[in-house]
Each structure stands twice: as C-alpha cells, then as structure tokens.
mmCIF file with all atom_site columns, C-alpha atoms in Angstrom:
data_model
loop_
_atom_site.group_PDB
_atom_site.id
_atom_site.type_symbol
_atom_site.label_atom_id
_atom_site.label_alt_id
_atom_site.label_comp_id
_atom_site.label_asym_id
_atom_site.label_entity_id
_atom_site.label_seq_id
_atom_site.pdbx_PDB_ins_code
_atom_site.Cartn_x
_atom_site.Cartn_y
_atom_site.Cartn_z
_atom_site.occupancy
_atom_site.B_iso_or_equiv
_atom_site.pdbx_formal_charge
_atom_site.auth_seq_id
_atom_site.auth_comp_id
_atom_site.auth_asym_id
_atom_site.auth_atom_id
_atom_site.pdbx_PDB_model_num
ATOM 1   C CA . UNK A 1 1   ? 24.665  -10.519 -3.883  1.00 62.00 ? 26  UNK A CA 1
ATOM 2   C CA . UNK A 1 2   ? 22.428  -13.555 -5.155  1.00 89.00 ? 27  UNK A CA 1
ATOM 3   C CA . UNK A 1 3   ? 21.817  -14.858 -1.641  1.00 92.00 ? 28  UNK A CA 1
ATOM 4   C CA . UNK A 1 4   ? 20.621  -11.145 -0.701  1.00 95.00 ? 29  UNK A CA 1
ATOM 5   C CA . UNK A 1 5   ? 18.393  -11.081 -3.623  1.00 95.00 ? 30  UNK A CA 1
ATOM 6   C CA . UNK A 1 6   ? 17.086  -14.419 -2.982  1.00 95.00 ? 31  UNK A CA 1
ATOM 7   C CA . UNK A 1 7   ? 16.079  -13.490 0.391   1.00 96.00 ? 32  UNK A CA 1
ATOM 8   C CA . UNK A 1 8   ? 14.645  -10.015 -0.422  1.00 96.00 ? 33  UNK A CA 1
ATOM 9   C CA . UNK A 1 9   ? 12.672  -10.921 -3.123  1.00 97.00 ? 34  UNK A CA 1
ATOM 10  C CA . UNK A 1 10  ? 11.919  -14.718 -2.420  1.00 96.00 ? 35  UNK A CA 1
ATOM 11  C CA . UNK A 1 11  ? 11.730  -15.023 1.120   1.00 96.00 ? 36  UNK A CA 1
ATOM 12  C CA . UNK A 1 12  ? 11.024  -11.715 2.835   1.00 97.00 ? 37  UNK A CA 1
ATOM 13  C CA . UNK A 1 13  ? 7.608   -11.222 0.781   1.00 97.00 ? 38  UNK A CA 1
ATOM 14  C CA . UNK A 1 14  ? 6.310   -14.278 3.198   1.00 97.00 ? 39  UNK A CA 1
ATOM 15  C CA . UNK A 1 15  ? 7.913   -12.765 6.121   1.00 98.00 ? 40  UNK A CA 1
ATOM 16  C CA . UNK A 1 16  ? 6.268   -9.254  5.473   1.00 97.00 ? 41  UNK A CA 1
ATOM 17  C CA . UNK A 1 17  ? 2.997   -10.852 4.910   1.00 97.00 ? 42  UNK A CA 1
ATOM 18  C CA . UNK A 1 18  ? 2.944   -13.129 7.978   1.00 97.00 ? 43  UNK A CA 1
ATOM 19  C CA . UNK A 1 19  ? 3.908   -10.190 10.101  1.00 97.00 ? 44  UNK A CA 1
ATOM 20  C CA . UNK A 1 20  ? 0.870   -8.238  8.297   1.00 96.00 ? 45  UNK A CA 1
ATOM 21  C CA . UNK A 1 21  ? -1.704  -10.688 8.950   1.00 96.00 ? 46  UNK A CA 1
ATOM 22  C CA . UNK A 1 22  ? -0.738  -12.277 12.155  1.00 96.00 ? 47  UNK A CA 1
ATOM 23  C CA . UNK A 1 23  ? 0.252   -8.966  13.766  1.00 95.00 ? 48  UNK A CA 1
ATOM 24  C CA . UNK A 1 24  ? -3.111  -7.430  12.754  1.00 94.00 ? 49  UNK A CA 1
ATOM 25  C CA . UNK A 1 25  ? -4.744  -10.410 14.212  1.00 94.00 ? 50  UNK A CA 1
ATOM 26  C CA . UNK A 1 26  ? -3.050  -10.110 17.337  1.00 94.00 ? 51  UNK A CA 1
ATOM 27  C CA . UNK A 1 27  ? -3.362  -6.395  17.600  1.00 92.00 ? 52  UNK A CA 1
ATOM 28  C CA . UNK A 1 28  ? -7.163  -6.793  16.946  1.00 90.00 ? 53  UNK A CA 1
ATOM 29  C CA . UNK A 1 29  ? -7.704  -9.528  19.577  1.00 90.00 ? 54  UNK A CA 1
ATOM 30  C CA . UNK A 1 30  ? -5.374  -7.590  22.358  1.00 88.00 ? 55  UNK A CA 1
ATOM 31  C CA . UNK A 1 31  ? -5.431  -3.895  21.805  1.00 84.00 ? 56  UNK A CA 1
ATOM 32  C CA . UNK A 1 32  ? -8.816  -2.922  20.389  1.00 80.00 ? 57  UNK A CA 1
ATOM 33  C CA . UNK A 1 33  ? -9.028  0.312   21.957  1.00 79.00 ? 58  UNK A CA 1
ATOM 34  C CA . UNK A 1 34  ? -5.963  1.145   19.735  1.00 80.00 ? 59  UNK A CA 1
ATOM 35  C CA . UNK A 1 35  ? -7.551  0.049   16.586  1.00 78.00 ? 60  UNK A CA 1
ATOM 36  C CA . UNK A 1 36  ? -8.534  3.468   15.102  1.00 75.00 ? 61  UNK A CA 1
ATOM 37  C CA . UNK A 1 37  ? -7.397  6.042   12.754  1.00 72.00 ? 62  UNK A CA 1
ATOM 38  C CA . UNK A 1 38  ? -6.663  8.357   15.751  1.00 72.00 ? 63  UNK A CA 1
ATOM 39  C CA . UNK A 1 39  ? -7.845  11.445  13.845  1.00 73.00 ? 64  UNK A CA 1
ATOM 40  C CA . UNK A 1 40  ? -6.458  14.937  14.583  1.00 70.00 ? 65  UNK A CA 1
ATOM 41  C CA . UNK A 1 41  ? -9.162  16.876  12.780  1.00 65.00 ? 66  UNK A CA 1
ATOM 42  C CA . UNK A 1 42  ? -10.738 18.308  15.646  1.00 62.00 ? 67  UNK A CA 1
ATOM 43  C CA . UNK A 1 43  ? -7.033  19.856  16.618  1.00 63.00 ? 68  UNK A CA 1
ATOM 44  C CA . UNK A 1 44  ? -6.903  21.496  13.013  1.00 64.00 ? 69  UNK A CA 1
ATOM 45  C CA . UNK A 1 45  ? -9.023  21.167  10.067  1.00 69.00 ? 70  UNK A CA 1
ATOM 46  C CA . UNK A 1 46  ? -6.909  23.228  7.796   1.00 72.00 ? 71  UNK A CA 1
ATOM 47  C CA . UNK A 1 47  ? -5.041  21.401  4.852   1.00 80.00 ? 72  UNK A CA 1
ATOM 48  C CA . UNK A 1 48  ? -6.632  18.067  6.197   1.00 83.00 ? 73  UNK A CA 1
ATOM 49  C CA . UNK A 1 49  ? -10.145 19.090  4.215   1.00 85.00 ? 74  UNK A CA 1
ATOM 50  C CA . UNK A 1 50  ? -8.311  18.838  0.817   1.00 90.00 ? 75  UNK A CA 1
ATOM 51  C CA . UNK A 1 51  ? -5.103  16.666  1.618   1.00 90.00 ? 76  UNK A CA 1
ATOM 52  C CA . UNK A 1 52  ? -7.116  13.771  3.136   1.00 90.00 ? 77  UNK A CA 1
ATOM 53  C CA . UNK A 1 53  ? -9.324  12.980  0.137   1.00 92.00 ? 78  UNK A CA 1
ATOM 54  C CA . UNK A 1 54  ? -6.403  13.444  -2.525  1.00 95.00 ? 79  UNK A CA 1
ATOM 55  C CA . UNK A 1 55  ? -4.024  11.019  -0.546  1.00 95.00 ? 80  UNK A CA 1
ATOM 56  C CA . UNK A 1 56  ? -6.976  8.359   0.143   1.00 93.00 ? 81  UNK A CA 1
ATOM 57  C CA . UNK A 1 57  ? -8.322  8.709   -3.653  1.00 96.00 ? 82  UNK A CA 1
ATOM 58  C CA . UNK A 1 58  ? -4.723  8.599   -4.597  1.00 96.00 ? 83  UNK A CA 1
ATOM 59  C CA . UNK A 1 59  ? -3.478  5.483   -2.567  1.00 95.00 ? 84  UNK A CA 1
ATOM 60  C CA . UNK A 1 60  ? -6.577  3.480   -3.163  1.00 94.00 ? 85  UNK A CA 1
ATOM 61  C CA . UNK A 1 61  ? -6.022  3.982   -6.905  1.00 96.00 ? 86  UNK A CA 1
ATOM 62  C CA . UNK A 1 62  ? -2.424  2.782   -6.386  1.00 97.00 ? 87  UNK A CA 1
ATOM 63  C CA . UNK A 1 63  ? -3.345  -0.187  -4.205  1.00 95.00 ? 88  UNK A CA 1
ATOM 64  C CA . UNK A 1 64  ? -5.992  -1.502  -6.745  1.00 95.00 ? 89  UNK A CA 1
ATOM 65  C CA . UNK A 1 65  ? -4.148  -0.692  -9.779  1.00 96.00 ? 90  UNK A CA 1
ATOM 66  C CA . UNK A 1 66  ? -1.151  -2.713  -8.526  1.00 96.00 ? 91  UNK A CA 1
ATOM 67  C CA . UNK A 1 67  ? -3.403  -5.590  -7.478  1.00 96.00 ? 92  UNK A CA 1
ATOM 68  C CA . UNK A 1 68  ? -5.011  -5.831  -10.977 1.00 95.00 ? 93  UNK A CA 1
ATOM 69  C CA . UNK A 1 69  ? -1.793  -4.908  -12.836 1.00 95.00 ? 94  UNK A CA 1
ATOM 70  C CA . UNK A 1 70  ? 0.342   -7.382  -11.003 1.00 96.00 ? 95  UNK A CA 1
ATOM 71  C CA . UNK A 1 71  ? -1.891  -10.413 -10.406 1.00 96.00 ? 96  UNK A CA 1
ATOM 72  C CA . UNK A 1 72  ? -3.829  -10.464 -13.441 1.00 96.00 ? 97  UNK A CA 1
ATOM 73  C CA . UNK A 1 73  ? -2.298  -13.366 -15.604 1.00 94.00 ? 98  UNK A CA 1
ATOM 74  C CA . UNK A 1 74  ? -0.336  -12.332 -18.975 1.00 93.00 ? 99  UNK A CA 1
ATOM 75  C CA . UNK A 1 75  ? -2.459  -14.571 -20.701 1.00 94.00 ? 100 UNK A CA 1
ATOM 76  C CA . UNK A 1 76  ? -5.624  -12.579 -19.713 1.00 95.00 ? 101 UNK A CA 1
ATOM 77  C CA . UNK A 1 77  ? -4.199  -9.477  -21.388 1.00 94.00 ? 102 UNK A CA 1
ATOM 78  C CA . UNK A 1 78  ? -3.089  -11.547 -24.561 1.00 93.00 ? 103 UNK A CA 1
ATOM 79  C CA . UNK A 1 79  ? -6.513  -13.089 -24.909 1.00 94.00 ? 104 UNK A CA 1
ATOM 80  C CA . UNK A 1 80  ? -7.892  -9.521  -24.826 1.00 94.00 ? 105 UNK A CA 1
ATOM 81  C CA . UNK A 1 81  ? -5.776  -8.321  -27.415 1.00 94.00 ? 106 UNK A CA 1
ATOM 82  C CA . UNK A 1 82  ? -3.798  -5.889  -25.290 1.00 94.00 ? 107 UNK A CA 1
ATOM 83  C CA . UNK A 1 83  ? -0.215  -5.754  -26.151 1.00 94.00 ? 108 UNK A CA 1
ATOM 84  C CA . UNK A 1 84  ? 2.643   -5.634  -23.376 1.00 95.00 ? 109 UNK A CA 1
ATOM 85  C CA . UNK A 1 85  ? 3.415   -2.152  -24.573 1.00 94.00 ? 110 UNK A CA 1
ATOM 86  C CA . UNK A 1 86  ? -0.111  -0.724  -24.587 1.00 95.00 ? 111 UNK A CA 1
ATOM 87  C CA . UNK A 1 87  ? -0.579  -2.331  -20.801 1.00 94.00 ? 112 UNK A CA 1
ATOM 88  C CA . UNK A 1 88  ? 2.501   -0.886  -19.713 1.00 95.00 ? 113 UNK A CA 1
ATOM 89  C CA . UNK A 1 89  ? 1.685   2.634   -21.128 1.00 96.00 ? 114 UNK A CA 1
ATOM 90  C CA . UNK A 1 90  ? -1.972  2.426   -19.306 1.00 95.00 ? 115 UNK A CA 1
ATOM 91  C CA . UNK A 1 91  ? 0.027   1.423   -16.049 1.00 95.00 ? 116 UNK A CA 1
ATOM 92  C CA . UNK A 1 92  ? 2.232   4.704   -16.427 1.00 96.00 ? 117 UNK A CA 1
ATOM 93  C CA . UNK A 1 93  ? -0.602  7.019   -17.148 1.00 96.00 ? 118 UNK A CA 1
ATOM 94  C CA . UNK A 1 94  ? -2.811  5.746   -14.513 1.00 96.00 ? 119 UNK A CA 1
ATOM 95  C CA . UNK A 1 95  ? 0.183   5.232   -11.980 1.00 96.00 ? 120 UNK A CA 1
ATOM 96  C CA . UNK A 1 96  ? 1.329   8.648   -12.879 1.00 96.00 ? 121 UNK A CA 1
ATOM 97  C CA . UNK A 1 97  ? -2.444  10.374  -12.096 1.00 97.00 ? 122 UNK A CA 1
ATOM 98  C CA . UNK A 1 98  ? -3.058  8.684   -8.955  1.00 97.00 ? 123 UNK A CA 1
ATOM 99  C CA . UNK A 1 99  ? 0.652   8.713   -7.793  1.00 97.00 ? 124 UNK A CA 1
ATOM 100 C CA . UNK A 1 100 ? 0.500   12.521  -8.197  1.00 97.00 ? 125 UNK A CA 1
ATOM 101 C CA . UNK A 1 101 ? -2.990  12.978  -6.453  1.00 97.00 ? 126 UNK A CA 1
ATOM 102 C CA . UNK A 1 102 ? -1.459  10.658  -3.718  1.00 97.00 ? 127 UNK A CA 1
ATOM 103 C CA . UNK A 1 103 ? 1.814   12.775  -3.561  1.00 97.00 ? 128 UNK A CA 1
ATOM 104 C CA . UNK A 1 104 ? 0.208   16.205  -3.370  1.00 96.00 ? 129 UNK A CA 1
ATOM 105 C CA . UNK A 1 105 ? -2.211  14.923  -0.542  1.00 95.00 ? 130 UNK A CA 1
ATOM 106 C CA . UNK A 1 106 ? 0.607   13.342  1.526   1.00 96.00 ? 131 UNK A CA 1
ATOM 107 C CA . UNK A 1 107 ? 2.827   16.485  1.153   1.00 95.00 ? 132 UNK A CA 1
ATOM 108 C CA . UNK A 1 108 ? -0.097  18.568  2.447   1.00 93.00 ? 133 UNK A CA 1
ATOM 109 C CA . UNK A 1 109 ? -0.695  15.857  5.552   1.00 91.00 ? 134 UNK A CA 1
ATOM 110 C CA . UNK A 1 110 ? 3.077   16.093  6.246   1.00 92.00 ? 135 UNK A CA 1
ATOM 111 C CA . UNK A 1 111 ? 3.213   19.846  6.089   1.00 90.00 ? 136 UNK A CA 1
ATOM 112 C CA . UNK A 1 112 ? 0.118   20.168  8.431   1.00 87.00 ? 137 UNK A CA 1
ATOM 113 C CA . UNK A 1 113 ? 1.595   17.563  10.859  1.00 87.00 ? 138 UNK A CA 1
ATOM 114 C CA . UNK A 1 114 ? 4.831   19.424  11.254  1.00 87.00 ? 139 UNK A CA 1
ATOM 115 C CA . UNK A 1 115 ? 3.689   22.832  10.869  1.00 87.00 ? 140 UNK A CA 1
ATOM 116 C CA . UNK A 1 116 ? 0.683   23.015  13.243  1.00 83.00 ? 141 UNK A CA 1
ATOM 117 C CA . UNK A 1 117 ? 1.747   22.976  16.787  1.00 84.00 ? 142 UNK A CA 1
ATOM 118 C CA . UNK A 1 118 ? -0.925  21.186  18.368  1.00 84.00 ? 143 UNK A CA 1
ATOM 119 C CA . UNK A 1 119 ? -1.103  18.549  15.774  1.00 83.00 ? 144 UNK A CA 1
ATOM 120 C CA . UNK A 1 120 ? 2.903   18.199  16.159  1.00 83.00 ? 145 UNK A CA 1
ATOM 121 C CA . UNK A 1 121 ? 2.420   17.774  19.972  1.00 83.00 ? 146 UNK A CA 1
ATOM 122 C CA . UNK A 1 122 ? 0.048   14.841  19.245  1.00 82.00 ? 147 UNK A CA 1
ATOM 123 C CA . UNK A 1 123 ? 2.049   13.009  16.721  1.00 84.00 ? 148 UNK A CA 1
ATOM 124 C CA . UNK A 1 124 ? 4.091   9.784   17.697  1.00 86.00 ? 149 UNK A CA 1
ATOM 125 C CA . UNK A 1 125 ? 7.300   8.434   16.479  1.00 90.00 ? 150 UNK A CA 1
ATOM 126 C CA . UNK A 1 126 ? 5.186   5.947   14.519  1.00 89.00 ? 151 UNK A CA 1
ATOM 127 C CA . UNK A 1 127 ? 3.084   8.505   12.812  1.00 89.00 ? 152 UNK A CA 1
ATOM 128 C CA . UNK A 1 128 ? 6.127   10.380  11.484  1.00 91.00 ? 153 UNK A CA 1
ATOM 129 C CA . UNK A 1 129 ? 7.717   7.131   10.523  1.00 92.00 ? 154 UNK A CA 1
ATOM 130 C CA . UNK A 1 130 ? 4.582   5.930   8.246   1.00 93.00 ? 155 UNK A CA 1
ATOM 131 C CA . UNK A 1 131 ? 4.339   9.221   6.504   1.00 93.00 ? 156 UNK A CA 1
ATOM 132 C CA . UNK A 1 132 ? 8.036   9.192   5.596   1.00 94.00 ? 157 UNK A CA 1
ATOM 133 C CA . UNK A 1 133 ? 7.997   5.537   4.440   1.00 96.00 ? 158 UNK A CA 1
ATOM 134 C CA . UNK A 1 134 ? 4.813   6.310   2.487   1.00 96.00 ? 159 UNK A CA 1
ATOM 135 C CA . UNK A 1 135 ? 6.584   9.338   0.800   1.00 97.00 ? 160 UNK A CA 1
ATOM 136 C CA . UNK A 1 136 ? 9.758   7.310   0.009   1.00 97.00 ? 161 UNK A CA 1
ATOM 137 C CA . UNK A 1 137 ? 7.891   4.254   -1.428  1.00 97.00 ? 162 UNK A CA 1
ATOM 138 C CA . UNK A 1 138 ? 5.584   6.816   -3.570  1.00 97.00 ? 163 UNK A CA 1
ATOM 139 C CA . UNK A 1 139 ? 8.537   8.620   -4.915  1.00 97.00 ? 164 UNK A CA 1
ATOM 140 C CA . UNK A 1 140 ? 10.232  5.565   -5.610  1.00 97.00 ? 165 UNK A CA 1
ATOM 141 C CA . UNK A 1 141 ? 7.362   4.667   -7.441  1.00 96.00 ? 166 UNK A CA 1
ATOM 142 C CA . UNK A 1 142 ? 6.851   7.882   -9.531  1.00 97.00 ? 167 UNK A CA 1
ATOM 143 C CA . UNK A 1 143 ? 10.525  7.391   -10.420 1.00 96.00 ? 168 UNK A CA 1
ATOM 144 C CA . UNK A 1 144 ? 10.058  4.083   -11.841 1.00 95.00 ? 169 UNK A CA 1
ATOM 145 C CA . UNK A 1 145 ? 7.730   5.636   -14.564 1.00 95.00 ? 170 UNK A CA 1
ATOM 146 C CA . UNK A 1 146 ? 10.791  7.396   -15.850 1.00 94.00 ? 171 UNK A CA 1
ATOM 147 C CA . UNK A 1 147 ? 12.729  4.097   -15.765 1.00 93.00 ? 172 UNK A CA 1
ATOM 148 C CA . UNK A 1 148 ? 9.887   2.302   -17.679 1.00 93.00 ? 173 UNK A CA 1
ATOM 149 C CA . UNK A 1 149 ? 9.950   5.022   -20.236 1.00 92.00 ? 174 UNK A CA 1
ATOM 150 C CA . UNK A 1 150 ? 13.238  3.687   -21.666 1.00 89.00 ? 175 UNK A CA 1
ATOM 151 C CA . UNK A 1 151 ? 11.779  0.504   -22.378 1.00 87.00 ? 176 UNK A CA 1
ATOM 152 C CA . UNK A 1 152 ? 8.259   0.607   -23.640 1.00 90.00 ? 177 UNK A CA 1
ATOM 153 C CA . UNK A 1 153 ? 8.087   -3.106  -24.912 1.00 92.00 ? 178 UNK A CA 1
ATOM 154 C CA . UNK A 1 154 ? 6.616   -3.993  -21.689 1.00 91.00 ? 179 UNK A CA 1
ATOM 155 C CA . UNK A 1 155 ? 9.254   -6.948  -20.996 1.00 93.00 ? 180 UNK A CA 1
ATOM 156 C CA . UNK A 1 156 ? 10.286  -5.535  -17.517 1.00 94.00 ? 181 UNK A CA 1
ATOM 157 C CA . UNK A 1 157 ? 6.406   -5.054  -16.822 1.00 94.00 ? 182 UNK A CA 1
ATOM 158 C CA . UNK A 1 158 ? 5.921   -8.790  -17.758 1.00 95.00 ? 183 UNK A CA 1
ATOM 159 C CA . UNK A 1 159 ? 8.791   -9.852  -15.384 1.00 96.00 ? 184 UNK A CA 1
ATOM 160 C CA . UNK A 1 160 ? 7.579   -7.803  -12.370 1.00 96.00 ? 185 UNK A CA 1
ATOM 161 C CA . UNK A 1 161 ? 3.867   -9.652  -13.196 1.00 96.00 ? 186 UNK A CA 1
ATOM 162 C CA . UNK A 1 162 ? 5.496   -13.210 -13.190 1.00 96.00 ? 187 UNK A CA 1
ATOM 163 C CA . UNK A 1 163 ? 7.581   -12.180 -9.812  1.00 97.00 ? 188 UNK A CA 1
ATOM 164 C CA . UNK A 1 164 ? 4.381   -11.215 -8.192  1.00 97.00 ? 189 UNK A CA 1
ATOM 165 C CA . UNK A 1 165 ? 2.400   -14.168 -9.420  1.00 97.00 ? 190 UNK A CA 1
ATOM 166 C CA . UNK A 1 166 ? 4.854   -16.632 -8.499  1.00 97.00 ? 191 UNK A CA 1
ATOM 167 C CA . UNK A 1 167 ? 5.204   -15.034 -5.093  1.00 97.00 ? 192 UNK A CA 1
ATOM 168 C CA . UNK A 1 168 ? 1.300   -15.469 -4.370  1.00 96.00 ? 193 UNK A CA 1
ATOM 169 C CA . UNK A 1 169 ? 1.199   -18.858 -5.799  1.00 95.00 ? 194 UNK A CA 1
ATOM 170 C CA . UNK A 1 170 ? 4.174   -20.003 -3.464  1.00 94.00 ? 195 UNK A CA 1
ATOM 171 C CA . UNK A 1 171 ? 6.723   -20.885 -6.160  1.00 93.00 ? 196 UNK A CA 1
ATOM 172 C CA . UNK A 1 172 ? 10.456  -20.553 -5.032  1.00 90.00 ? 197 UNK A CA 1
ATOM 173 C CA . UNK A 1 173 ? 11.751  -19.319 -8.524  1.00 93.00 ? 198 UNK A CA 1
ATOM 174 C CA . UNK A 1 174 ? 9.983   -15.829 -8.196  1.00 95.00 ? 199 UNK A CA 1
ATOM 175 C CA . UNK A 1 175 ? 13.113  -13.943 -7.329  1.00 95.00 ? 200 UNK A CA 1
ATOM 176 C CA . UNK A 1 176 ? 14.932  -14.765 -10.609 1.00 94.00 ? 201 UNK A CA 1
ATOM 177 C CA . UNK A 1 177 ? 12.477  -13.203 -12.635 1.00 95.00 ? 202 UNK A CA 1
ATOM 178 C CA . UNK A 1 178 ? 13.623  -9.483  -11.338 1.00 96.00 ? 203 UNK A CA 1
ATOM 179 C CA . UNK A 1 179 ? 17.298  -10.348 -10.806 1.00 94.00 ? 204 UNK A CA 1
ATOM 180 C CA . UNK A 1 180 ? 18.340  -7.943  -13.630 1.00 92.00 ? 205 UNK A CA 1
ATOM 181 C CA . UNK A 1 181 ? 15.501  -5.503  -12.779 1.00 94.00 ? 206 UNK A CA 1
ATOM 182 C CA . UNK A 1 182 ? 16.631  -1.459  -12.471 1.00 94.00 ? 207 UNK A CA 1
ATOM 183 C CA . UNK A 1 183 ? 17.518  -0.683  -8.793  1.00 95.00 ? 208 UNK A CA 1
ATOM 184 C CA . UNK A 1 184 ? 14.489  1.770   -8.480  1.00 96.00 ? 209 UNK A CA 1
ATOM 185 C CA . UNK A 1 185 ? 12.286  -1.121  -9.134  1.00 97.00 ? 210 UNK A CA 1
ATOM 186 C CA . UNK A 1 186 ? 13.690  -3.183  -6.536  1.00 97.00 ? 211 UNK A CA 1
ATOM 187 C CA . UNK A 1 187 ? 13.746  -0.439  -3.917  1.00 97.00 ? 212 UNK A CA 1
ATOM 188 C CA . UNK A 1 188 ? 10.274  0.198   -4.522  1.00 97.00 ? 213 UNK A CA 1
ATOM 189 C CA . UNK A 1 189 ? 9.165   -3.393  -4.111  1.00 97.00 ? 214 UNK A CA 1
ATOM 190 C CA . UNK A 1 190 ? 11.289  -3.708  -0.861  1.00 97.00 ? 215 UNK A CA 1
ATOM 191 C CA . UNK A 1 191 ? 9.697   -0.250  0.655   1.00 97.00 ? 216 UNK A CA 1
ATOM 192 C CA . UNK A 1 192 ? 6.146   -1.521  -0.327  1.00 96.00 ? 217 UNK A CA 1
ATOM 193 C CA . UNK A 1 193 ? 6.699   -4.991  1.073   1.00 97.00 ? 218 UNK A CA 1
ATOM 194 C CA . UNK A 1 194 ? 8.056   -3.526  4.396   1.00 97.00 ? 219 UNK A CA 1
ATOM 195 C CA . UNK A 1 195 ? 5.037   -1.170  4.592   1.00 96.00 ? 220 UNK A CA 1
ATOM 196 C CA . UNK A 1 196 ? 2.887   -4.440  5.077   1.00 96.00 ? 221 UNK A CA 1
ATOM 197 C CA . UNK A 1 197 ? 5.624   -5.443  7.725   1.00 96.00 ? 222 UNK A CA 1
ATOM 198 C CA . UNK A 1 198 ? 4.994   -2.175  9.737   1.00 95.00 ? 223 UNK A CA 1
ATOM 199 C CA . UNK A 1 199 ? 1.339   -1.983  9.109   1.00 94.00 ? 224 UNK A CA 1
ATOM 200 C CA . UNK A 1 200 ? 0.116   -3.873  12.356  1.00 94.00 ? 225 UNK A CA 1
ATOM 201 C CA . UNK A 1 201 ? 2.138   -1.440  14.620  1.00 93.00 ? 226 UNK A CA 1
ATOM 202 C CA . UNK A 1 202 ? 0.613   1.744   13.415  1.00 91.00 ? 227 UNK A CA 1
ATOM 203 C CA . UNK A 1 203 ? -2.578  3.359   12.832  1.00 89.00 ? 228 UNK A CA 1
ATOM 204 C CA . UNK A 1 204 ? -2.870  1.872   9.411   1.00 90.00 ? 229 UNK A CA 1
ATOM 205 C CA . UNK A 1 205 ? -4.682  -0.715  10.757  1.00 89.00 ? 230 UNK A CA 1
ATOM 206 C CA . UNK A 1 206 ? -7.852  1.352   10.575  1.00 86.00 ? 231 UNK A CA 1
ATOM 207 C CA . UNK A 1 207 ? -7.561  0.353   6.844   1.00 87.00 ? 232 UNK A CA 1
ATOM 208 C CA . UNK A 1 208 ? -9.052  -2.849  7.690   1.00 87.00 ? 233 UNK A CA 1
ATOM 209 C CA . UNK A 1 209 ? -12.128 -1.302  9.245   1.00 83.00 ? 234 UNK A CA 1
ATOM 210 C CA . UNK A 1 210 ? -12.463 0.454   5.977   1.00 77.00 ? 235 UNK A CA 1
ATOM 211 C CA . UNK A 1 211 ? -13.001 -2.691  4.042   1.00 74.00 ? 236 UNK A CA 1
ATOM 212 C CA . UNK A 1 212 ? -15.034 -3.961  6.865   1.00 71.00 ? 237 UNK A CA 1
ATOM 213 C CA . UNK A 1 213 ? -17.421 -1.362  6.526   1.00 72.00 ? 238 UNK A CA 1
ATOM 214 C CA . UNK A 1 214 ? -18.539 -2.757  3.078   1.00 75.00 ? 239 UNK A CA 1
ATOM 215 C CA . UNK A 1 215 ? -20.439 -5.504  5.235   1.00 74.00 ? 240 UNK A CA 1
ATOM 216 C CA . UNK A 1 216 ? -22.883 -2.599  6.361   1.00 71.00 ? 241 UNK A CA 1
ATOM 217 C CA . UNK A 1 217 ? -24.285 -2.460  2.977   1.00 72.00 ? 242 UNK A CA 1
ATOM 218 C CA . UNK A 1 218 ? -25.764 -6.212  3.634   1.00 76.00 ? 243 UNK A CA 1
ATOM 219 C CA . UNK A 1 219 ? -26.612 -5.986  7.208   1.00 73.00 ? 244 UNK A CA 1
ATOM 220 C CA . UNK A 1 220 ? -29.898 -6.517  8.551   1.00 73.00 ? 245 UNK A CA 1
ATOM 221 C CA . UNK A 1 221 ? -32.387 -3.541  9.131   1.00 73.00 ? 246 UNK A CA 1
ATOM 222 C CA . UNK A 1 222 ? -32.328 -2.231  12.944  1.00 70.00 ? 247 UNK A CA 1
ATOM 223 C CA . UNK A 1 223 ? -35.546 -3.033  14.569  1.00 71.00 ? 248 UNK A CA 1
ATOM 224 C CA . UNK A 1 224 ? -36.839 -0.217  16.603  1.00 75.00 ? 249 UNK A CA 1
ATOM 225 C CA . UNK A 1 225 ? -39.625 -1.552  18.933  1.00 77.00 ? 250 UNK A CA 1
ATOM 226 C CA . UNK A 1 226 ? -42.086 1.127   20.768  1.00 78.00 ? 251 UNK A CA 1
ATOM 227 C CA . UNK A 1 227 ? -42.803 0.592   24.351  1.00 74.00 ? 252 UNK A CA 1
#
C-alpha cells in the first residue's frame, strides 16, 4: 500500500498535470473547431437559466478557494495572526457555501441533460462522464467537511497544504504528509487530480478560453475607417 500511496499522491499528480497541459496544447493545435463549450441552450433553456450560473459561481469559488487555501504558505497565515483552527473553520464554511451552490446547479444541469429528449440525444458519453465525475468529486469534497469537523485544530488541513505545496515545488516527499489522512480526503484528491487528466478530452477545454477572455480588457480599440 505504501507503493500505491506514493504513486497516487507523489507521482500521479505530475502525470495528471502533464496530460492536462500537453493534451490541451495538442487539442488547441490540432482540433480548434472542437474547442468550444458546445452549448445546448438553443435546444432547451429551461433549468439552464438558473442551473448554469449556480454551477459556475460555485465551481469558480471552489477552484480559487482551493488554490488560495492549499498554496498559501503556512507562515503567511501565522504572520497574519490567523490560527490553524480559524482558517479551517473559514475553509469549511466557504467550501460548504460554494459547494452547495455548485451542487444545486450541477444537479439541475444533470436533470436537464437526462430528462430533456433533445438535450439527451445531443449528449455524448464524455458529457455524461464529466458530469458524473464532477458530481462524485463534489460530493466527496462536501463529505470531507464532516470529517474535518471531528478535528478542528487544523492539523490535517496543514498536512494537506504541505502536501500540495511540496507537489508544486517538485519535492519528492509530498506523499508522506497525507499517508494517515482519512480515506474521504484521499478519494477527493484523486478524483480532483483525475479531473485534470480527462480535461483535454472533453468540452471542459472551454475553461481556457474563459480565462483567455480577460485579455480583451487590455486589447487595442478597433479602428473603423470610413470609405
């Protein structure tokens, strides 16, 4: 089991990241016509009008919350006077709120995709896989809140932060920090990392375009010359 743990949390993160980056680059280079969200709004607007904003607000809050929570060095929080227990409580509340918004939106999107005949006929296996994968990852994340409530000292949170920071700084001892972590945390981490691995092969690639749209704020004005 030590070898499996070392692979899943010491090596697999780099495999998933490589597939995520290289796969996205290759798809953008070779299949630009498939680089889109493939919206089904014209087929049925229904629950999409409410479900989509809830899902996107929730998932963006979770993404940036995880980035800030896991990758901010512990000494920064200590310098600011934020105790480990207080940070864990904030993470649990913020994660619970954003996770709940995301869950409600996601369930509405899944119900719409499966119940509407036109949308269901347009859906591919990859579309259903992504939705189910997101749902499982989200449910595991929300379940981890209850596991965290049993130890409010912030110790496990610090171990998870240390694992993430050692992974991104290419240190080989990362897996050892979460060897004793509860199973729900490990499953959530694995599902989250695997989401990056399947990312380039699905419509999720449109997320890149969303971040790329920020460059429009600094683009030059369009020049219109009269004849």
